[in-house]
Amino acid sequence: MGVLTIAGAKVNNLFKSFHVAGKEVAVLQNLSIEFPEQSITIILGKSGCGKTTLLRILAGFEECTSGEVITPAKEKIGMVFQEPRLMPWLTVWKNITFGVPKGRLNIADVERLIELTGLNGFESAYPSQLSGGMQQRAALARALAYDPELILMDEPFAALDHFTRESMQKELINIFLKQKKSILFVTHSVDEALLIGQKILVLNPSGVAQEFDLSQYTYPRDLLSQNSIVKKKEILEAIQTKKEQMQ
Ligand SMILES: Nc1ncnc2c1ncn2[C@@H]1O[C@H](COP(=O)(O)OP(=O)(O)O)[C@@H](O)[C@H]1O
Ligand SMILES: [Mg+2]
């Protein structure tokens, strides 16, 4: 696996298959994607199309079967999962700082992360004392504590209720505007993709069906604006077209 000192990421001719019950099952095939730096790239696709597998390969948790993967060094990659994955026996503060090499974070840095993720006043709370949205904020603060160049987010808001999800999306955009990290965000929600993405990649079992450039579309976005409605139609068509081709 290639490791470069870049803040974005890239995969070339990526293949990944799993052996299931003696059979080889292809999950990602001939995938070539360039994820720009300091941008929010969305990987949009229905369940089972290989989104998590792609993120796991980029994070170095999983080997690809063949192809080239170029990412920042492993310690420069942060990951946020669908469930918060906090340590229940540690406070918010300790969860954020856990495992960060000594000397990398001072008290002011942790306070800044807590401020950034809106967790002021909950530093000494335990995960079980927090709402789902707050737990996910803590997970995001934890990922940011490593000062990653690349953040991989795997449907991080999918388990939240509509209103919490909306506020988390806004929060993420604010954090992005302040910190300009490179973010790869996986979702199966077209609306979520439209609200936060600067580039949207529609992923299908046979690869990237279509790419949408939303970098000129400023925040905050309104899903009911003419622009959003037109884009949504195009994205749904991209997903639809591929489905028909597969039938
Ligand atoms: N470790 C594994 N062993 C066997 N099959 C797997 C493994 N991980 C994922 N898969 C299969 O790969 C496909 C894609 O899974 P996944 O990447 O989780 O999709 P998504 O995140 O888009 O829902 C699914 O069919 C899943 O069952
Ligand atoms: Mg998944």
Coordinates of C-alpha atoms and ligand atoms in Angstrom, one line a residue:
M1 CA 0.0 0.0 0.0
G2 CA 1.5 3.4 -1.0
V3 CA 1.8 6.0 1.7
L4 CA 2.5 9.5 0.7
T5 CA 2.6 12.7 2.7
I6 CA -0.6 14.0 1.0
A7 CA -3.7 15.2 2.8
G8 CA -6.1 13.8 0.2
A9 CA -6.3 10.2 -0.9
K10 CA -6.4 8.2 -4.1
V11 CA -7.3 4.7 -5.2
N12 CA -6.3 3.2 -8.6
N13 CA -7.8 0.1 -10.2
L14 CA -8.9 -1.1 -6.8
F15 CA -10.3 -4.6 -6.4
K16 CA -11.6 -6.2 -3.3
S17 CA -13.2 -9.6 -2.9
F18 CA -14.0 -11.7 0.1
H19 CA -14.1 -15.5 0.4
V20 CA -17.5 -16.4 1.6
A21 CA -18.5 -20.1 2.0
G22 CA -15.7 -21.2 -0.3
K23 CA -16.7 -18.7 -3.0
E24 CA -15.0 -15.5 -4.0
V25 CA -17.4 -12.5 -3.8
A26 CA -16.3 -9.3 -5.5
V27 CA -17.2 -6.2 -3.6
L28 CA -15.2 -3.4 -5.2
Q29 CA -14.2 -3.7 -8.8
N30 CA -11.8 -1.5 -10.8
L31 CA -12.4 1.5 -8.7
S32 CA -10.3 4.6 -9.4
I33 CA -11.1 7.7 -7.3
E34 CA -9.3 10.8 -6.4
F35 CA -10.3 12.4 -3.1
P36 CA -9.3 16.1 -3.1
E37 CA -7.6 17.6 0.0
Q38 CA -9.4 20.1 2.2
S39 CA -12.7 19.1 0.8
I40 CA -15.8 17.1 1.8
T41 CA -16.2 14.2 -0.6
I42 CA -19.3 12.1 -0.2
I43 CA -19.5 8.4 -1.1
L44 CA -23.1 7.8 -1.8
G45 CA -24.5 4.4 -2.4
K46 CA -27.1 1.9 -1.2
S47 CA -26.4 -0.6 1.5
G48 CA -24.0 -3.4 0.6
C49 CA -22.3 -1.6 -2.3
G50 CA -18.9 -1.6 -0.5
K51 CA -18.8 1.8 1.2
T52 CA -17.5 0.6 4.5
T53 CA -15.1 -1.8 2.8
L54 CA -13.6 1.1 0.9
L55 CA -13.2 3.2 4.1
R56 CA -11.6 0.3 5.9
I57 CA -9.1 -0.2 3.1
L58 CA -8.3 3.6 3.2
A59 CA -7.9 3.4 7.0
G60 CA -5.6 0.4 6.6
F61 CA -7.9 -2.0 8.5
E62 CA -8.3 -4.1 5.4
E63 CA -6.0 -5.1 2.6
C64 CA -7.2 -4.7 -1.0
T65 CA -7.1 -7.7 -3.3
S66 CA -5.3 -5.7 -6.0
G67 CA -4.8 -2.1 -7.0
E68 CA -3.1 1.0 -5.6
V69 CA -4.1 2.9 -2.4
I70 CA -2.5 6.2 -1.6
T71 CA -3.3 7.9 1.7
P72 CA -1.6 10.0 4.3
A73 CA 0.4 8.0 6.9
K74 CA -1.9 5.9 9.2
E75 CA -1.4 8.2 12.2
K76 CA -2.7 11.1 10.1
I77 CA -6.1 9.4 9.4
G78 CA -9.0 9.7 11.8
M79 CA -12.2 7.6 11.6
V80 CA -15.7 8.1 12.9
F81 CA -18.1 5.2 12.8
Q82 CA -21.9 4.9 12.7
E83 CA -21.9 4.1 16.4
P84 CA -19.8 6.4 18.7
R85 CA -17.4 3.6 19.9
L86 CA -16.5 5.5 23.1
M87 CA -15.0 3.8 26.1
P88 CA -17.8 3.6 28.7
W89 CA -15.5 3.7 31.7
L90 CA -13.8 7.0 30.7
T91 CA -15.1 10.6 30.9
V92 CA -15.6 12.7 27.7
W93 CA -12.3 14.4 28.4
K94 CA -10.5 11.1 28.8
N95 CA -12.2 9.6 25.8
I96 CA -11.0 12.5 23.7
T97 CA -7.4 12.3 24.9
F98 CA -7.1 8.5 25.2
G99 CA -4.2 7.1 23.2
V100 CA -3.0 10.4 21.9
P101 CA 0.8 10.4 22.1
K102 CA 2.1 12.4 25.1
G103 CA 3.0 16.0 24.2
R104 CA 0.7 16.1 21.2
L105 CA -2.2 17.7 23.1
N106 CA -2.2 20.3 25.8
I107 CA -5.1 21.4 28.0
A108 CA -5.9 24.3 25.8
D109 CA -6.1 22.0 22.7
V110 CA -8.6 19.7 24.5
E111 CA -10.6 22.7 25.6
R112 CA -10.7 23.9 22.0
L113 CA -11.9 20.5 20.8
I114 CA -14.6 20.5 23.4
E115 CA -15.7 24.0 22.4
L116 CA -15.6 23.1 18.7
T117 CA -17.8 20.1 19.2
G118 CA -20.2 21.9 21.6
L119 CA -19.5 19.7 24.6
N120 CA -18.7 22.4 27.1
G121 CA -19.9 21.5 30.6
F122 CA -19.8 17.7 29.8
E123 CA -16.1 17.2 30.1
S124 CA -16.5 14.9 33.1
A125 CA -19.6 13.1 32.0
Y126 CA -19.5 9.4 31.0
P127 CA -20.8 8.3 27.6
S128 CA -23.9 6.7 29.2
Q129 CA -24.9 10.1 30.5
L130 CA -24.9 11.7 27.0
S131 CA -27.5 11.7 24.3
G132 CA -26.7 9.9 21.0
G133 CA -25.8 13.2 19.3
M134 CA -23.5 14.2 22.1
Q135 CA -21.8 10.8 22.0
Q136 CA -21.2 11.2 18.3
R137 CA -19.8 14.7 18.9
A138 CA -17.4 13.2 21.4
A139 CA -16.4 10.6 18.9
L140 CA -15.7 13.4 16.4
A141 CA -13.6 15.3 19.0
R142 CA -11.7 12.1 19.6
A143 CA -10.9 11.7 15.9
L144 CA -9.9 15.4 15.7
A145 CA -7.6 15.0 18.8
Y146 CA -5.1 13.2 16.6
D147 CA -5.0 16.2 14.3
P148 CA -5.6 14.0 11.3
E149 CA -5.2 15.2 7.7
L150 CA -7.9 12.9 6.5
I151 CA -11.1 12.0 8.4
L152 CA -13.1 9.0 7.3
M153 CA -16.7 9.1 8.4
D154 CA -18.9 6.0 7.9
E155 CA -22.5 7.0 8.1
P156 CA -21.8 8.9 11.4
F157 CA -25.2 10.4 11.8
A158 CA -27.4 7.5 10.4
A159 CA -28.5 6.4 13.9
L160 CA -29.6 9.9 15.0
D161 CA -33.1 11.3 14.9
H162 CA -33.9 13.8 12.2
F163 CA -33.3 17.0 14.3
T164 CA -30.1 15.8 15.9
R165 CA -28.9 14.7 12.5
E166 CA -29.6 18.2 11.1
S167 CA -27.7 19.9 13.8
M168 CA -24.8 17.5 13.5
Q169 CA -24.6 18.2 9.8
K170 CA -24.4 21.9 10.5
E171 CA -21.8 21.3 13.2
L172 CA -19.7 19.3 10.8
I173 CA -19.8 22.0 8.1
N174 CA -18.8 24.6 10.8
I175 CA -15.9 22.4 11.9
F176 CA -14.9 21.9 8.3
L177 CA -15.0 25.6 7.5
K178 CA -12.8 26.3 10.6
Q179 CA -10.3 23.4 10.2
K180 CA -10.4 22.6 6.5
K181 CA -9.6 18.9 6.9
S182 CA -10.0 16.4 4.1
I183 CA -13.2 14.5 4.8
L184 CA -14.5 11.4 3.2
F185 CA -18.1 11.0 4.3
V186 CA -20.1 7.9 3.5
T187 CA -23.9 8.0 3.5
H188 CA -26.9 6.4 1.8
S189 CA -28.9 9.7 2.2
V190 CA -29.1 11.8 -1.0
D191 CA -30.3 14.8 1.2
E192 CA -27.3 14.5 3.5
A193 CA -25.0 14.3 0.5
L194 CA -26.5 17.5 -0.9
L195 CA -26.3 19.4 2.4
I196 CA -22.6 18.7 3.1
G197 CA -20.8 17.4 0.1
Q198 CA -18.4 19.4 -2.2
K199 CA -18.0 16.4 -4.4
I200 CA -20.5 13.5 -4.5
L201 CA -19.5 10.1 -5.9
V202 CA -22.4 7.8 -6.6
L203 CA -21.0 4.3 -5.9
N204 CA -22.5 1.2 -7.4
P205 CA -21.3 -2.5 -7.4
S206 CA -19.5 -1.8 -10.7
G207 CA -17.7 1.3 -9.6
V208 CA -18.4 5.1 -9.6
A209 CA -21.6 5.6 -11.6
Q210 CA -21.3 9.4 -11.6
E211 CA -19.5 12.3 -10.0
F212 CA -21.1 15.6 -9.0
D213 CA -19.1 18.7 -8.3
L214 CA -20.8 20.9 -5.7
S215 CA -17.7 23.0 -4.8
Q216 CA -19.3 26.2 -6.0
Y217 CA -22.5 25.6 -4.0
T218 CA -22.1 27.6 -0.7
Y219 CA -23.2 26.7 2.8
P220 CA -25.7 26.7 4.4
R221 CA -27.6 24.8 1.8
D222 CA -31.4 24.7 1.4
L223 CA -32.8 21.4 0.3
L224 CA -35.9 23.2 -1.1
S225 CA -33.9 25.6 -3.3
Q226 CA -34.2 25.2 -7.0
N227 CA -30.5 24.3 -7.2
S228 CA -30.9 21.5 -4.7
I229 CA -34.0 20.1 -6.3
V230 CA -32.3 20.0 -9.7
K231 CA -29.2 18.3 -8.3
K232 CA -31.2 15.8 -6.3
K233 CA -33.0 14.8 -9.5
E234 CA -29.7 14.3 -11.3
I235 CA -28.3 12.2 -8.4
L236 CA -31.4 10.0 -8.2
E237 CA -31.2 9.6 -12.0
A238 CA -27.6 8.5 -11.7
I239 CA -28.6 5.8 -9.1
Q240 CA -31.6 4.8 -11.2
T241 CA -29.7 4.5 -14.5
K242 CA -27.3 2.1 -13.1
K243 CA -30.0 0.0 -11.5
E244 CA -31.7 -0.3 -14.9
Q245 CA -28.5 -1.3 -16.6
M246 CA -28.0 -4.1 -14.0
Q247 CA -31.4 -5.6 -14.5
Ligands
LIG1 N1 -15.3 -9.4 6.3 C1 -16.1 -9.7 5.3 N2 -16.3 -11.0 4.9 C2 -17.2 -11.3 3.9 N3 -18.0 -10.4 3.3 C3 -17.9 -9.1 3.7 C4 -17.0 -8.7 4.7 N4 -17.1 -7.4 4.9 C5 -18.1 -7.0 4.0 N5 -18.5 -8.0 3.3 C6 -19.5 -8.0 2.2 O1 -19.2 -7.0 1.3 C7 -20.3 -6.3 0.8 C8 -20.1 -4.8 1.1 O2 -20.2 -4.5 2.4 P1 -20.0 -3.1 3.0 O3 -18.7 -2.5 2.6 O4 -20.2 -3.2 4.5 O5 -21.2 -2.3 2.3 P2 -21.9 -0.9 2.7 O6 -21.0 -0.2 3.7 O7 -21.9 -0.1 1.4 O8 -23.2 -1.2 3.2 C9 -21.5 -6.9 1.5 O9 -22.1 -7.8 0.7 C10 -20.9 -7.6 2.7 O10 -21.6 -8.7 3.1
MG2 MG -21.5 0.4 5.7

